[in-house]
């Protein structure tokens, strides 16, 4: 049975079936459910203040625990733990490898258990690991904690993206995807400022500043996990939290379900498992190739810069702890750019163009970093570095929305989102080795490789747009639905 046939069959019953097995029916079996535009807008605003803050908070905690090690480097972390820069890079690769290994299995489990239990459990798990890494000593414990952190974090980002598609319509999703990534970007912006304060605690209780950093931020994550489990609604069909808070009445719940399904029948999720056919279809979908390769080569530099931005600022002659706060300036600008990119892409419905422009600007700023690598004009170098940090990822959320809109079933969408974030973490594995100790402190070779990667990303972004343009010309001739680009 096709997706449209499945959706039609459910509509004939005046209901929609979701993954928790419940069938939502309209308030009157004899007529189709209707609602006003204003009524729908009110419900969407309530969703924005319920669903989005919890997902953003989880993403904030994820990035805090994943990225605070870059701040720890400025507090003699390598010396205290007893590892080299090369070993540090290997640990960063293990974190990304752990995420890649469990990305798809995690989303398959999400499909069955739902976001409240699975996402909340993930946050608790990596929060405990993040807290206990404050007591690591030596190479073995360092590598083990990085791998465990990656395994526990695996699947969170695509789980959040997929969960949003269950609550929002197609023309609402791009801006929400970008807003979701605010959790990541806000963390990057705040982490330097937070670290600046916490790292001054070195010596209190006999602990190093970086130990206090891991302890306090890990405990924060555990609290976020508890909050998520207690407050996040189970599903649109059952909008109740695990502690019994009901957020929408029966009619509102029906509207929330049917507005999404009428907008996109492919979001019917009549089973609690992803079929083998959906897995096969997704893995053999050649249209994904430029998207996924582009993600790897465009995000690898972002991984490098995220870890080494404070160190680069130090190399310009700025004070060790001050560098953490200065490196966060670009991250604050990136917050604005990320939302702006998503809103423009959603309003203009030119997601592919915005992805291309985002990568092109990043290429230009990175080329500036390479050309200035030997310059002693440190204010100019810092300005160009800040501009580069400002455009590291705005294209990424829009690319995710672009992919999501062109998926044909809910299962395919779930796997596609997992594959996208897998590639983002493969980028992390690659990016963790772009800056080598022998290339320090200017990293001439590293910046050269970054420019080469982003040049390839510009080409791949062009190919991604071109393939949909050509496909839509063919689709129009044969009278089939057109692809979104």
Coordinates of C-alpha atoms in Angstrom, one line a residue:
X1 CA 0.0 0.0 0.0
X2 CA 1.4 3.4 -0.9
X3 CA 1.7 6.3 1.6
X4 CA -1.2 8.2 -0.1
X5 CA -3.4 5.1 0.0
X6 CA -2.5 4.6 3.6
X7 CA -3.3 8.2 4.5
X8 CA -6.6 8.0 2.6
X9 CA -7.6 4.9 4.4
X10 CA -7.0 6.5 7.8
X11 CA -8.9 9.7 6.7
X12 CA -11.9 7.6 5.7
X13 CA -12.0 6.4 9.4
X14 CA -11.9 10.1 10.4
X15 CA -8.7 9.5 12.2
X16 CA -4.9 9.3 12.2
X17 CA -2.8 6.6 13.7
X18 CA 0.5 7.5 15.4
X19 CA 3.4 5.4 16.7
X20 CA 1.8 4.9 20.1
X21 CA -1.0 2.9 18.5
X22 CA -3.8 5.3 19.4
X23 CA -6.3 6.3 16.7
X24 CA -7.5 9.9 16.9
X25 CA -11.0 10.5 15.6
X26 CA -12.8 13.7 14.9
X27 CA -15.3 14.9 17.5
X28 CA -18.1 14.0 15.1
X29 CA -17.9 10.6 13.3
X30 CA -20.2 12.0 10.6
X31 CA -18.2 15.0 9.5
X32 CA -14.6 16.0 8.8
X33 CA -12.8 18.0 11.5
X34 CA -12.6 21.7 10.7
X35 CA -10.9 24.6 12.4
X36 CA -10.2 28.3 11.9
X37 CA -6.8 29.8 10.8
X38 CA -6.6 31.7 14.1
X39 CA -7.3 28.6 16.1
X40 CA -4.4 26.9 14.4
X41 CA -2.1 29.8 14.9
X42 CA -2.8 29.8 18.6
X43 CA -2.0 26.1 18.8
X44 CA 1.3 26.5 16.9
X45 CA 2.3 29.3 19.2
X46 CA 1.7 27.0 22.2
X47 CA 3.7 24.3 20.5
X48 CA 6.6 26.8 20.0
X49 CA 6.6 27.5 23.7
X50 CA 6.3 23.8 24.7
X51 CA 8.1 21.6 22.2
X52 CA 10.9 23.9 21.0
X53 CA 12.3 25.1 24.4
X54 CA 12.8 21.6 25.7
X55 CA 14.5 20.4 22.5
X56 CA 16.7 23.5 22.4
X57 CA 17.6 23.0 26.0
X58 CA 18.6 19.4 25.3
X59 CA 20.7 20.6 22.4
X60 CA 22.3 23.2 24.5
X61 CA 23.4 20.6 27.1
X62 CA 24.6 18.3 24.3
X63 CA 27.0 21.0 22.9
X64 CA 28.1 22.1 26.3
X65 CA 29.3 18.6 27.2
X66 CA 30.7 17.9 23.7
X67 CA 32.5 21.2 23.2
X68 CA 33.7 22.3 26.7
X69 CA 36.9 20.3 26.2
X70 CA 38.1 23.1 23.9
X71 CA 37.8 25.5 26.8
X72 CA 39.6 22.9 29.1
X73 CA 42.6 23.0 26.7
X74 CA 43.2 26.6 27.9
X75 CA 43.5 25.4 31.5
X76 CA 46.4 22.9 31.1
X77 CA 44.1 20.0 30.4
X78 CA 46.7 18.1 28.3
X79 CA 49.4 18.5 31.0
X80 CA 47.1 17.5 33.9
X81 CA 45.6 14.4 32.2
X82 CA 49.0 13.4 30.7
X83 CA 48.2 13.2 27.0
X84 CA 49.6 14.8 23.8
X85 CA 47.8 16.9 21.3
X86 CA 47.8 13.9 18.9
X87 CA 46.1 11.7 21.5
X88 CA 43.7 14.5 22.2
X89 CA 42.7 14.5 18.5
X90 CA 42.2 10.7 18.6
X91 CA 39.8 11.1 21.6
X92 CA 37.8 13.7 19.6
X93 CA 37.6 11.2 16.7
X94 CA 36.4 8.5 19.1
X95 CA 33.6 10.7 20.3
X96 CA 32.4 11.3 16.7
X97 CA 32.9 7.6 15.9
X98 CA 30.6 6.6 18.8
X99 CA 27.9 8.9 17.5
X100 CA 28.2 7.5 14.0
X101 CA 28.0 3.9 15.2
X102 CA 24.7 4.3 17.0
X103 CA 23.1 7.1 15.0
X104 CA 20.7 5.0 12.9
X105 CA 20.0 2.4 15.7
X106 CA 19.1 5.2 18.0
X107 CA 16.6 6.7 15.6
X108 CA 15.0 3.2 15.1
X109 CA 14.6 2.9 18.9
X110 CA 13.1 6.5 18.9
X111 CA 10.5 5.4 16.3
X112 CA 9.3 2.7 18.7
X113 CA 9.7 4.3 22.2
X114 CA 8.9 7.9 21.3
X115 CA 10.8 11.1 22.2
X116 CA 9.9 11.5 25.9
X117 CA 11.5 8.3 27.1
X118 CA 14.3 7.9 24.5
X119 CA 15.6 11.5 24.2
X120 CA 15.2 12.1 28.0
X121 CA 17.1 8.9 28.7
X122 CA 19.9 9.9 26.4
X123 CA 20.3 13.2 28.1
X124 CA 20.6 11.6 31.5
X125 CA 23.1 9.0 30.2
X126 CA 25.5 11.4 28.6
X127 CA 25.1 13.9 31.5
X128 CA 26.4 11.2 33.9
X129 CA 29.4 10.5 31.6
X130 CA 30.1 14.2 31.2
X131 CA 30.1 14.7 35.0
X132 CA 32.4 11.8 35.8
X133 CA 35.0 12.7 33.1
X134 CA 36.1 15.4 35.6
X135 CA 38.1 12.5 37.3
X136 CA 39.9 11.2 34.3
X137 CA 43.6 10.6 34.5
X138 CA 45.8 9.2 31.7
X139 CA 45.2 8.2 28.1
X140 CA 43.0 5.2 28.8
X141 CA 40.4 7.1 30.8
X142 CA 40.4 10.0 28.4
X143 CA 39.7 7.8 25.4
X144 CA 37.1 5.8 27.3
X145 CA 35.1 8.9 28.4
X146 CA 35.2 10.4 24.9
X147 CA 33.9 7.2 23.3
X148 CA 31.2 6.7 26.0
X149 CA 30.1 10.4 25.6
X150 CA 29.7 9.8 21.8
X151 CA 27.8 6.6 22.2
X152 CA 25.3 8.2 24.7
X153 CA 24.8 11.3 22.6
X154 CA 24.2 9.3 19.4
X155 CA 20.9 10.0 17.7
X156 CA 19.9 13.1 19.8
X157 CA 20.1 15.6 17.0
X158 CA 18.2 13.6 14.3
X159 CA 15.7 12.5 17.0
X160 CA 15.0 16.2 17.6
X161 CA 14.6 16.9 13.9
X162 CA 12.3 13.9 13.3
X163 CA 10.2 14.8 16.4
X164 CA 9.6 18.3 15.1
X165 CA 8.3 16.9 11.8
X166 CA 5.6 15.1 13.8
X167 CA 4.3 18.4 15.2
X168 CA 4.9 20.9 12.4
X169 CA 3.8 21.4 8.8
X170 CA 6.2 21.6 5.9
X171 CA 6.1 25.4 5.5
X172 CA 6.8 25.6 9.3
X173 CA 9.7 23.2 9.5
X174 CA 12.7 25.1 8.1
X175 CA 12.6 27.9 10.6
X176 CA 12.0 25.5 13.4
X177 CA 15.0 23.4 12.3
X178 CA 17.2 26.5 12.4
X179 CA 15.7 27.5 15.8
X180 CA 16.4 24.0 17.1
X181 CA 20.1 24.5 16.2
X182 CA 20.1 27.6 18.4
X183 CA 20.7 25.2 21.3
X184 CA 24.0 24.2 19.7
X185 CA 24.9 27.8 18.8
X186 CA 23.8 29.3 22.1
X187 CA 26.0 26.8 23.9
X188 CA 29.0 27.7 21.7
X189 CA 28.4 31.3 22.4
X190 CA 27.9 30.9 26.1
X191 CA 30.5 28.2 26.7
X192 CA 33.5 30.6 26.5
X193 CA 31.9 33.1 28.9
X194 CA 30.9 30.3 31.3
X195 CA 34.3 28.7 31.1
X196 CA 36.0 32.1 31.7
X197 CA 34.3 32.1 35.1
X198 CA 34.5 28.5 36.1
X199 CA 38.2 28.0 35.1
X200 CA 39.0 30.7 37.7
X201 CA 38.0 28.1 40.3
X202 CA 41.3 26.2 39.9
X203 CA 42.5 25.2 43.3
X204 CA 39.1 25.2 45.0
X205 CA 38.6 21.8 46.7
X206 CA 41.9 20.7 45.3
X207 CA 40.4 20.5 41.8
X208 CA 41.7 22.0 38.5
X209 CA 39.5 24.6 36.7
X210 CA 38.7 22.1 33.9
X211 CA 37.5 19.6 36.5
X212 CA 35.1 22.1 37.9
X213 CA 34.0 22.8 34.3
X214 CA 33.1 19.2 33.6
X215 CA 31.5 18.7 37.0
X216 CA 29.2 21.7 37.0
X217 CA 28.2 21.4 33.3
X218 CA 27.6 17.7 33.6
X219 CA 25.3 18.1 36.6
X220 CA 23.4 20.8 34.7
X221 CA 22.8 18.2 31.9
X222 CA 21.5 15.6 34.3
X223 CA 19.0 18.2 35.6
X224 CA 18.0 18.9 31.9
X225 CA 17.4 15.2 31.3
X226 CA 15.1 15.0 34.4
X227 CA 13.2 18.1 33.2
X228 CA 12.8 16.7 29.7
X229 CA 11.4 13.3 30.9
X230 CA 9.0 15.0 33.3
X231 CA 7.6 17.7 30.9
X232 CA 7.8 16.6 27.2
X233 CA 4.5 15.4 25.8
X234 CA 4.3 11.7 24.7
X235 CA 2.7 12.5 21.2
X236 CA 0.2 14.7 19.5
X237 CA -2.4 11.8 19.9
X238 CA -1.6 11.7 23.6
X239 CA -0.3 15.2 24.6
X240 CA 0.4 14.3 28.2
X241 CA 3.7 14.3 30.0
X242 CA 4.9 11.3 32.1
X243 CA 4.0 13.2 35.3
X244 CA 0.5 13.7 34.1
X245 CA 0.5 17.2 32.7
X246 CA -2.0 17.5 29.8
X247 CA -1.2 20.3 27.4
X248 CA -4.0 20.0 24.8
X249 CA -7.7 18.9 25.0
X250 CA -9.1 16.3 22.7
X251 CA -10.1 18.7 20.0
X252 CA -6.8 20.5 20.0
X253 CA -5.0 17.2 19.8
X254 CA -7.0 16.2 16.8
X255 CA -6.2 19.5 15.1
X256 CA -2.5 19.1 15.8
X257 CA -2.5 15.7 14.2
X258 CA -4.7 16.3 11.2
X259 CA -3.2 19.6 10.2
X260 CA 0.2 17.9 9.8
X261 CA -1.2 14.9 8.0
X262 CA -3.3 16.9 5.6
X263 CA -0.3 19.0 4.8
X264 CA 1.9 16.0 4.2
X265 CA 0.4 12.5 4.0
X266 CA 3.9 11.0 4.0
X267 CA 4.0 11.7 7.7
X268 CA 1.5 8.9 8.4
X269 CA 3.2 6.6 10.9
X270 CA 0.8 3.6 11.2
X271 CA 3.5 1.2 12.4
X272 CA 5.9 1.3 15.4
X273 CA 8.8 0.1 13.4
X274 CA 10.7 1.1 10.3
X275 CA 10.3 -1.4 7.4
X276 CA 13.2 -3.1 5.6
X277 CA 11.9 -1.5 2.4
X278 CA 12.2 2.0 3.9
X279 CA 15.8 1.2 5.0
X280 CA 16.7 -0.1 1.5
X281 CA 15.0 2.9 -0.3
X282 CA 16.9 5.4 1.9
X283 CA 20.3 3.8 1.5
X284 CA 19.9 3.5 -2.3
X285 CA 18.6 7.1 -2.8
X286 CA 21.3 8.7 -5.0
X287 CA 19.8 12.1 -4.5
X288 CA 21.2 12.1 -1.0
X289 CA 24.8 11.8 -2.2
X290 CA 25.6 15.5 -2.8
X291 CA 23.8 16.5 0.5
X292 CA 25.7 14.0 2.6
X293 CA 29.2 14.6 1.0
X294 CA 28.6 18.4 1.3
X295 CA 27.8 17.9 5.0
X296 CA 31.1 16.1 5.6
X297 CA 33.4 18.6 3.8
X298 CA 31.6 21.7 4.9
X299 CA 31.3 20.8 8.6
X300 CA 34.8 19.3 9.1
X301 CA 36.3 22.9 9.3
X302 CA 33.5 23.8 11.9
X303 CA 34.6 20.9 14.1
X304 CA 38.2 22.1 13.9
X305 CA 37.4 25.7 14.7
X306 CA 35.1 24.7 17.5
X307 CA 37.9 23.0 19.3
X308 CA 40.8 25.4 18.5
X309 CA 39.2 28.8 18.3
X310 CA 40.4 29.8 21.8
X311 CA 43.9 28.5 21.0
X312 CA 44.0 30.5 17.8
X313 CA 43.1 33.6 19.7
X314 CA 45.9 32.9 22.2
X315 CA 48.3 32.7 19.3
X316 CA 47.4 36.3 18.4
X317 CA 48.8 37.5 21.7
X318 CA 45.7 37.6 23.8
X319 CA 45.5 36.4 27.4
X320 CA 44.8 32.7 28.1
X321 CA 41.4 32.8 29.8
X322 CA 40.3 36.0 28.0
X323 CA 40.6 34.0 24.7
X324 CA 37.6 31.9 25.7
X325 CA 35.3 34.9 25.9
X326 CA 36.8 36.5 22.7
X327 CA 36.3 33.3 20.7
X328 CA 32.6 33.3 21.7
X329 CA 31.9 36.6 19.8
X330 CA 31.6 34.7 16.5
X331 CA 29.3 32.2 18.1
X332 CA 26.9 35.0 19.2
X333 CA 26.8 36.4 15.7
X334 CA 26.2 32.9 14.4
X335 CA 23.0 32.7 16.5
X336 CA 21.5 35.5 14.5
X337 CA 22.8 34.1 11.1
X338 CA 21.3 30.7 11.8
X339 CA 17.8 32.0 12.5
X340 CA 18.0 34.5 9.6
X341 CA 19.1 31.7 7.2
X342 CA 16.2 29.5 8.2
X343 CA 13.6 32.3 8.1
X344 CA 14.7 33.5 4.7
X345 CA 14.8 29.9 3.3
X346 CA 11.3 29.2 4.6
X347 CA 9.8 32.5 3.4
X348 CA 11.4 32.4 -0.1
X349 CA 11.1 28.6 -0.4
X350 CA 14.6 28.6 -1.8
X351 CA 16.4 26.3 0.6
X352 CA 18.9 25.1 -1.9
X353 CA 20.0 28.7 -2.7
X354 CA 20.4 29.5 1.0
X355 CA 22.5 26.4 1.5
X356 CA 24.7 27.4 -1.4
X357 CA 25.1 31.0 -0.2
X358 CA 25.9 30.0 3.3
X359 CA 28.7 27.7 2.2
X360 CA 30.0 30.3 -0.3
X361 CA 30.3 32.9 2.4
X362 CA 32.1 30.4 4.7
X363 CA 34.5 29.6 1.9
X364 CA 35.3 33.3 1.4
X365 CA 36.0 33.9 5.1
X366 CA 38.1 30.8 5.4
X367 CA 40.2 31.9 2.4
X368 CA 40.7 35.1 4.3
X369 CA 42.0 33.2 7.3
X370 CA 44.5 31.4 5.1
X371 CA 45.7 34.5 3.4
X372 CA 46.3 36.2 6.8
X373 CA 48.0 33.3 8.4
X374 CA 51.4 35.0 8.6
X375 CA 50.0 38.5 9.3
X376 CA 50.9 40.3 12.4
X377 CA 47.9 42.5 12.1
X378 CA 46.1 40.7 15.0
X379 CA 42.9 42.8 15.1
X380 CA 42.4 42.1 11.4
X381 CA 43.1 38.4 11.9
X382 CA 40.7 38.2 14.8
X383 CA 38.1 40.0 12.8
X384 CA 38.3 37.6 9.9
X385 CA 38.4 34.6 12.3
X386 CA 35.3 36.0 14.0
X387 CA 33.6 36.3 10.6
X388 CA 34.5 32.7 9.7
X389 CA 33.1 31.5 13.1
X390 CA 29.9 33.5 12.4
X391 CA 29.1 31.4 9.2
X392 CA 30.2 27.9 10.3
X393 CA 26.8 26.2 10.3
X394 CA 23.8 28.3 9.2
X395 CA 23.5 26.2 6.0
X396 CA 23.3 22.9 8.0
X397 CA 19.8 23.2 9.5
X398 CA 18.4 24.4 6.1
X399 CA 20.1 21.4 4.4
X400 CA 18.4 19.1 6.9
X401 CA 15.0 20.7 6.2
X402 CA 15.6 20.4 2.5
X403 CA 16.3 16.7 2.8
X404 CA 13.3 16.2 5.1
X405 CA 10.8 17.8 2.7
X406 CA 11.9 15.4 -0.1
X407 CA 11.3 12.2 2.0
X408 CA 8.4 10.0 0.9
X409 CA 7.6 8.2 4.2
X410 CA 8.0 8.8 8.0
X411 CA 10.4 5.9 8.2
X412 CA 12.5 7.2 5.3
X413 CA 12.6 10.7 7.0
X414 CA 13.8 9.2 10.3
X415 CA 16.7 7.3 8.6
X416 CA 17.6 10.2 6.4
X417 CA 17.9 12.6 9.4
X418 CA 20.1 10.0 11.1
X419 CA 22.3 9.7 8.0
X420 CA 22.7 13.5 7.8
X421 CA 23.9 13.7 11.4
X422 CA 26.1 10.7 10.9
X423 CA 27.8 12.6 8.1
X424 CA 28.1 15.6 10.4
X425 CA 29.9 13.5 12.9
X426 CA 32.1 11.9 10.3
X427 CA 33.0 15.5 9.6
X428 CA 33.9 15.7 13.3
X429 CA 36.3 12.7 12.9
X430 CA 37.9 14.4 9.9
X431 CA 38.0 17.8 11.4
X432 CA 39.7 16.7 14.6
X433 CA 42.9 15.9 12.6
X434 CA 43.1 19.1 10.5
X435 CA 45.2 20.9 13.0
X436 CA 48.4 19.0 14.0
X437 CA 51.0 19.9 16.7
X438 CA 53.8 20.3 14.1
X439 CA 51.7 22.8 12.3
X440 CA 51.1 25.0 15.4
X441 CA 50.7 27.8 16.2
X442 CA 49.7 29.3 12.8
X443 CA 48.4 26.0 11.2
X444 CA 49.3 26.9 7.6
X445 CA 48.6 23.4 6.3
X446 CA 45.4 23.1 8.3
X447 CA 43.9 26.3 6.9
X448 CA 44.9 25.2 3.4
X449 CA 43.0 22.0 3.8
X450 CA 40.0 23.9 5.2
X451 CA 39.9 26.0 2.0
X452 CA 40.2 22.9 -0.1
X453 CA 37.3 21.2 1.7
X454 CA 35.1 24.2 1.4
X455 CA 35.8 24.6 -2.3
X456 CA 34.5 21.0 -2.7
X457 CA 31.5 21.9 -0.6
X458 CA 30.7 24.8 -3.0
X459 CA 30.8 22.4 -5.9
X460 CA 28.6 19.9 -4.1
X461 CA 26.0 22.5 -3.1
X462 CA 25.8 23.5 -6.8
X463 CA 25.3 19.9 -7.8
X464 CA 22.6 19.4 -5.2
X465 CA 20.6 22.4 -6.6
X466 CA 21.2 21.3 -10.2
X467 CA 19.9 17.8 -9.7
X468 CA 16.6 19.0 -8.4
X469 CA 16.3 21.6 -11.1
X470 CA 16.8 18.8 -13.8
X471 CA 14.6 16.3 -11.9
X472 CA 11.7 18.9 -11.7
X473 CA 11.9 19.5 -15.4
X474 CA 11.4 15.8 -15.9
X475 CA 8.7 15.6 -13.2
X476 CA 6.7 18.4 -14.8
X477 CA 6.7 16.6 -18.2
X478 CA 5.4 13.4 -16.8
X479 CA 2.9 15.1 -14.4
X480 CA 4.4 13.9 -11.1
X481 CA 4.9 15.8 -7.8
X482 CA 7.9 18.1 -7.9
X483 CA 10.9 18.0 -5.5
X484 CA 11.5 20.9 -3.1
X485 CA 14.6 23.0 -3.6

